[in-house]
Amino acid sequence: MSRAPFPFAAIVGQEEMKLALLVAAVDASVGGVLVFGDRGTGKSTAVRALAALLPPMLAVIGCRYGCDPADAEAWCEDCRQRSAAGELPAHHVPVPVVDLPLGATEDRVVGALDLERALVRGEKSFEPGLLARANRGFLYIDEVNLLEDHLVDLLIDVAASGENVVEREGLSVRHPARFVLIGSGNPEEGELRPQLLDRFGLSVEVRTPADLASRIDVVRRRDAFERDRTGFAEGWRSQDAAIRARILAARARLPCVEVPDATLASAARLCMALGTDGLRAELTLMRAARAVASLEGSAVVLVPHLRQVAASALRHRLRRDPLDEAGSTARVARAVEEVLGP
Ligand SMILES: [Zn+2]
């Protein structure tokens, strides 16, 4: 077991990022989260903190993909076969956070088929990659804008379908790969193509806090954490537990949360005012607002829920200067005020 991670509840400020991560934890179908910001703003800390806060998951013992024994539809081939012989043994494991390093080969990411063994011995042999380890958890890419476009495309495809398919020379292997994709980027170090930007569900901006009190809190907490991780985590345990309870309640409530036509109309007007292409923007805005409503214990999605996620759901889908973050944030804010009122 690794050392105690920084508690999610102890993260100072960064409200937009925290909300986006909570939304993704409640409803993974919003699509991944892009986190833009300077180095040292705690992007990867926040993802790790969130994963550590989630309850451990029940996984089939010996399964390379950590299949959920209760979710037969998502089982891998091995689990299907093993289940025929009786109940699958299971144990609790932490929700995985897998780092995708820059420069990782495609084989390392998707897994490698051993063609030689297949040809010589007629055995299908597959070495699972990072996507297998990320199943049911988070895949974190630092500096996603420096990753090759085709790899980013592939990751988004797998995240959307929940399945990784590897095909080489007529051989094919498929396995479950359901994960929340979190990409961090520094807009000054290379751009993501607009087509790729648009495929991420939410985008958020993180900054070093500008006010004195927050900066003091950041330094104090970081210092206390590094001197005594266990003690620090203990001090924040009940606040973290409260967030965990909120996430679990929101997940349970989500299927019953209603989206009235009037809310959808507001979302559509907002997207029209901003000139976003296609329906992806509206769909994401609706799903994110529904997750927020659920987190707040509301049975209905209303305009205030739209407001809270409008910038995250839309700023990376604007046509001009998609990476001019300050500009696009201001444009979304203006449209929100015009369409939804001040
Ligand atoms: Zn399995």
XYZ file of N, CA and C and ligand atoms in Angstrom, residues 60 63-68 74-80 82 88 176, ligand 1:
52
model
N -12.829 -9.243 -9.133
C -12.592 -10.680 -9.226
C -11.107 -10.959 -8.986
N -8.338 -11.664 -11.911
C -8.706 -11.066 -13.195
C -7.754 -9.920 -13.499
N -7.245 -9.888 -14.719
C -6.259 -8.866 -15.083
C -6.911 -7.508 -15.339
N -8.233 -7.497 -15.365
C -8.937 -6.241 -15.657
C -9.729 -5.752 -14.450
N -9.659 -6.501 -13.367
C -10.380 -6.101 -12.159
C -11.878 -6.081 -12.355
N -12.413 -7.087 -13.073
C -13.866 -7.133 -13.338
C -14.677 -7.093 -12.051
N -15.846 -6.503 -12.155
C -16.791 -6.429 -11.044
C -17.599 -7.735 -11.021
N -20.271 -6.783 -18.103
C -18.980 -6.151 -18.401
C -17.804 -7.102 -18.185
N -18.072 -8.373 -17.935
C -16.977 -9.303 -17.676
C -16.079 -9.501 -18.884
N -14.810 -9.789 -18.579
C -13.876 -10.164 -19.638
C -14.115 -11.634 -19.987
N -13.425 -12.088 -21.030
C -13.606 -13.469 -21.493
C -13.271 -14.479 -20.392
N -12.150 -14.230 -19.683
C -11.726 -15.138 -18.611
C -12.798 -15.284 -17.545
N -13.351 -14.131 -17.118
C -14.346 -14.172 -16.041
C -15.596 -14.910 -16.499
N -15.969 -14.711 -17.767
C -17.125 -15.437 -18.308
C -16.899 -16.947 -18.214
N -14.637 -18.578 -16.362
C -14.491 -19.048 -14.975
C -15.839 -19.121 -14.264
N -17.368 -16.507 -8.793
C -16.034 -15.927 -8.909
C -15.585 -15.386 -7.549
N -12.815 -5.280 -21.163
C -13.465 -4.067 -20.642
C -12.429 -3.017 -20.271
Zn -12.403 -10.342 -15.736
